[in-house]
Structures are given as C-alpha cells and as structure tokens.
XYZ file of C-alpha atoms in Angstrom:
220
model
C 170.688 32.344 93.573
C 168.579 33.001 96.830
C 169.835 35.216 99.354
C 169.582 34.541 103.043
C 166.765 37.252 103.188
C 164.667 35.348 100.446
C 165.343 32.204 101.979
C 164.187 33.572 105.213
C 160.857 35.163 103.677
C 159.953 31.591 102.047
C 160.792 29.951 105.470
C 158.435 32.297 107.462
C 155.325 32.377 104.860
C 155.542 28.112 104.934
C 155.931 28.240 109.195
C 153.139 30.423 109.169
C 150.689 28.184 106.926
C 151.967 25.104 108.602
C 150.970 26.707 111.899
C 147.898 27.697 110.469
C 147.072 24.219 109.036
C 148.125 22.159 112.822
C 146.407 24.325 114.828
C 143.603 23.911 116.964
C 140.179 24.717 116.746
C 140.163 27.439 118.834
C 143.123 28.911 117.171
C 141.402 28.419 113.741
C 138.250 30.070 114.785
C 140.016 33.071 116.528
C 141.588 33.210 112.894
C 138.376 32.986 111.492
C 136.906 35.893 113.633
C 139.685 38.199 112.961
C 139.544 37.566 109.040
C 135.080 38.705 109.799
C 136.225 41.878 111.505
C 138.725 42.863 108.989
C 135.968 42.167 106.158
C 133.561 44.291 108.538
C 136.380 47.141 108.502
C 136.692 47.045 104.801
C 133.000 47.429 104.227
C 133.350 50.424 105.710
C 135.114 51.873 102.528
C 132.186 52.311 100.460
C 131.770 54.882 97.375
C 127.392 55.029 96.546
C 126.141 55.016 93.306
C 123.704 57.215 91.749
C 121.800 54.805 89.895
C 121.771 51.651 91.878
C 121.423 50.705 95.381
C 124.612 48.670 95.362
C 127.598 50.261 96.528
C 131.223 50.023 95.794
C 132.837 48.537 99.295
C 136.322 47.523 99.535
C 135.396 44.219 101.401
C 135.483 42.302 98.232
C 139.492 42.542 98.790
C 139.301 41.075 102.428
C 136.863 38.086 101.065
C 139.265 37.195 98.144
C 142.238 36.981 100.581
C 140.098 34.646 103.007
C 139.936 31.767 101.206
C 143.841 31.726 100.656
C 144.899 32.994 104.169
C 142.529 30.553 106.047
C 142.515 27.525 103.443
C 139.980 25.238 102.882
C 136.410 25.480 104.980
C 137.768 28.435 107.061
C 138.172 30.956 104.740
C 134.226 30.568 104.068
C 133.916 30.028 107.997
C 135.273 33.658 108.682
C 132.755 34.674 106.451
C 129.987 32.780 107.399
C 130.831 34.000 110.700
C 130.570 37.760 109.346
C 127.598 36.982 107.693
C 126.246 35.549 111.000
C 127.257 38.133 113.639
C 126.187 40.875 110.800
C 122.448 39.166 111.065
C 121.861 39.709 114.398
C 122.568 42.982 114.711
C 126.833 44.083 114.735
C 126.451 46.766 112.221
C 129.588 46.225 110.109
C 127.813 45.517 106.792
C 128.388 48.189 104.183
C 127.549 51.694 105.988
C 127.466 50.805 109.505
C 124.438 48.504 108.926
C 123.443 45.382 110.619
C 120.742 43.278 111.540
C 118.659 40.450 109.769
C 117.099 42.724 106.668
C 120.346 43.353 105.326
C 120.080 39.773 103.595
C 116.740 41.024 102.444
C 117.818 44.332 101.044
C 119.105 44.514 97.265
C 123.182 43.923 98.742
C 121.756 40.402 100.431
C 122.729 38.380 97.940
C 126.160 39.314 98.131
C 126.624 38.054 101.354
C 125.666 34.634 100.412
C 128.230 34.839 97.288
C 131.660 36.328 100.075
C 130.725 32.776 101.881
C 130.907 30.264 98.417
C 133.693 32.608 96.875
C 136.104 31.936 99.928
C 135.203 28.425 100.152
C 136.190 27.827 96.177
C 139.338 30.143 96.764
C 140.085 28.302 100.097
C 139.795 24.418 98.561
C 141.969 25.449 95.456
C 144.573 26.778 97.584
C 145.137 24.024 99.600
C 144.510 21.313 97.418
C 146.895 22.045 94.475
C 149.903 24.095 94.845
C 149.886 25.341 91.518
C 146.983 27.232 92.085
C 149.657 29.519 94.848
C 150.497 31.048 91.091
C 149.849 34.398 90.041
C 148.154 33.368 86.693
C 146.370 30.105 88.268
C 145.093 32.249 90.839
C 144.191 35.464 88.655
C 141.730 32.647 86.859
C 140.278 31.270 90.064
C 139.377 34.649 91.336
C 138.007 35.823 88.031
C 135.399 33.354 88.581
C 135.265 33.272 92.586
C 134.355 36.592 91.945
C 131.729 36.918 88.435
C 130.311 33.508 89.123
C 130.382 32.580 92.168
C 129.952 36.244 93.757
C 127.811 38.331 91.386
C 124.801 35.438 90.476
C 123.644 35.239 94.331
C 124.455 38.978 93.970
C 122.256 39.531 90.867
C 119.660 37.113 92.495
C 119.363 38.735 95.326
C 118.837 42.128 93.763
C 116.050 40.681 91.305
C 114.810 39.562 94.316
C 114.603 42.735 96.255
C 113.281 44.406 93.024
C 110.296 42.521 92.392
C 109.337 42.933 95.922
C 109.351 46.537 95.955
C 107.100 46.354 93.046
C 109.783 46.529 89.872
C 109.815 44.178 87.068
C 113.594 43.333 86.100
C 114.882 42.732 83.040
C 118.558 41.383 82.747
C 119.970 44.551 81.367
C 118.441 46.454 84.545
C 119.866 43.757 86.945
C 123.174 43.736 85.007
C 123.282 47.653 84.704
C 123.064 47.540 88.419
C 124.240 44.813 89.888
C 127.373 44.235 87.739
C 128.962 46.598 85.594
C 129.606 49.584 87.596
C 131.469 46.976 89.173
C 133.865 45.328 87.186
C 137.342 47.881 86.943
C 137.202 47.560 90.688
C 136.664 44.020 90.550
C 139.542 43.392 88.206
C 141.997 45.521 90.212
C 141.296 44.105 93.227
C 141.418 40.850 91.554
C 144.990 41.588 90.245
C 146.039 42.812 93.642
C 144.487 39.669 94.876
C 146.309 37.488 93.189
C 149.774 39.086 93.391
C 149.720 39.266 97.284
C 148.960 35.224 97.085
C 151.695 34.468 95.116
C 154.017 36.678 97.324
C 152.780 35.491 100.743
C 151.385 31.125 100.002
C 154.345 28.492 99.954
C 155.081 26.679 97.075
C 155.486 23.642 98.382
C 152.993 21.289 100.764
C 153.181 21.919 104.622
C 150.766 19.390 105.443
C 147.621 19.968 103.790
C 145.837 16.990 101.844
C 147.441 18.438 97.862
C 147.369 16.164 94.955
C 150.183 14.077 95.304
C 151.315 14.072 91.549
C 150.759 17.891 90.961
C 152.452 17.970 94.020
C 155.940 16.031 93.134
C 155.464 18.005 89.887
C 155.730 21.821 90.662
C 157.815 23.961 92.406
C 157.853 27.687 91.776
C 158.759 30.301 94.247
C-alpha cells in the first residue's frame, strides 16, 4: 500500500516530465543549457593519470543523466550545446580548458561520444517505459557508455597518436583509452541507473511510447 508521501513523490516526478515534454522551445533549450553547464561543472572533477593523457572526470555522470532528464533529441542537444560553447573558447572542458583544439587533442573524441550517448539514452527513455527500469536501464547505459562513448573515444585518441608521431596498437589505445576507466564507469553507471528509476514515471505523460509496451507495464 502507497502512502500519501509516495503517492505524492510519483505525482511530482510525472508533473515534472510532463512539463518538461509540453514545454516550449525556449523552455527546452534553457533546460538544455543548464544540463551543458552542469556537465562543464562536473568536468571539473578530474583525477590525471600517469600513463595516459586521458583523465578521469566526473562529467560522464552528468552526460548519462542527460539523455533521461531531457528525453529524446535534448538530452544530446545539451550536449551538443556543451560541445559547441566548449569550441569556441568557454573553458569548461576537463581542466579549465576550452577552445577548438580540445576536439583535436587525445580527449576529442569523447566529446563526440557525450553527444550520441545522450541521444541513445534520451530516445530509449521516452520511447518505451520499460526502459525507466533499473535493470533495462543498467543495460542501456552499459552500452551508451562502452560503445557508443569509448569507440569515438578510442578513435579519437588513435587519432591524436598518430599525429604526434606514435604508431598505436589496440592494446596501447585500450591500455589508455579504456581500462583505467571502467570501475568508474560501472559505478557511475550503477548510480546512473538507480537515480532513473527513482526520479522517471512509469507511466506515459505524453511522449510518443510504444503503445503495446505501453498498456503492458507498470512498475513504480
């Protein structure tokens, strides 16, 4: 049985996301820019590594969380956007750094993957509710994040090698470019995916879902 506080938590998280959904273009942009900055902030958490010139930055959090705050197109919007403003000069890419060769430096590729990762996380959120699951969305992230995230990432850094004269192999790019990675990837991921199914609806509030999956599930 529910109590009123429940009730009242699952009637505020599904006003919110409606409001979200019917608002205005402005609105949804404002939303967009706010979700950049806060990705901006949390690249400003950033522990260096030794042996590669990736960092660990706590923005991957903030781009996970875009896709299912804004929904579909905007969660890749806000970071488009960050991307964007980043480029011509706001330094609030990983240490304090801005301007156009930061897509040319051995992180670049990265910022291509926060824009596809939030548009994947953002279209399965609003287009099937079951997805708003903890275990739906734990799988959707797991590959938002080593697919969709780490092969522009790894691209990008095989990239930046060979220009500065190295010759890659795909141990090297993994050694650096992935697996010093990973346990921060997977707790974030988990963390991730436990805030969405606390904070989406479970039910439609006006998006375009599939209508059978829709009539189908309900979970709170």
């Amino acid at each position: 049985m529910q109590t009123p506080m429940v009730n009242s938590y699952f009637e505020k998280r599904y006003n919110f996301f409606k409001w979200r959904h019917d608002s205005s273009f402005v609105n949804k942009t404002v939303l967009a820019l706010i979700m950049a900055c806060i990705t901006g902030i949390s690249a400003q958490i950033i522990i260096p590594l030794p042996w590669t010139p990736v960092p660990v930055t706590g923005q991957t959090f903030a781009v996970l969380m875009a896709g299912i705050i804004l929904g579909r197109y905007w969660g890749g919007i806000s970071q488009a956007l960050y991307v964007a403003i980043g480029l011509i000069g706001v330094p609030w890419f990983a240490g304090m750094s801005g301007g156009f060769d930061a897509i040319l430096c051995a992180s670049g590729g990265y910022l291509i993957g926060f824009i596809i990762m939030s548009l994947f996380l953002g279209h399965f959120t609003d287009k099937y509710i079951r997805a708003r699951s903890f275990t739906s969305m734990l799988g959707l992230m797991f590959i938002a994040n080593f697919i969709m995230l780490y092969v522009p990432g790894v691209i990008g850094l095989s990239l930046w090698m060979t220009a500065n004269g190295a010759q890659p192999t795909l141990w090297s790019l993994l050694a650096m470019g992935v697996l010093p990675f990973v346990i921060g990837d997977i707790m974030k991921i988990g963390g991730a995916a436990a805030l969405t199914k606390a904070i989406t609806p479970k039910e439609a509030f006006g998006e375009e879902v599939d209508v059978k999956e829709a009539a189908n599930w309900r979970i709170f």
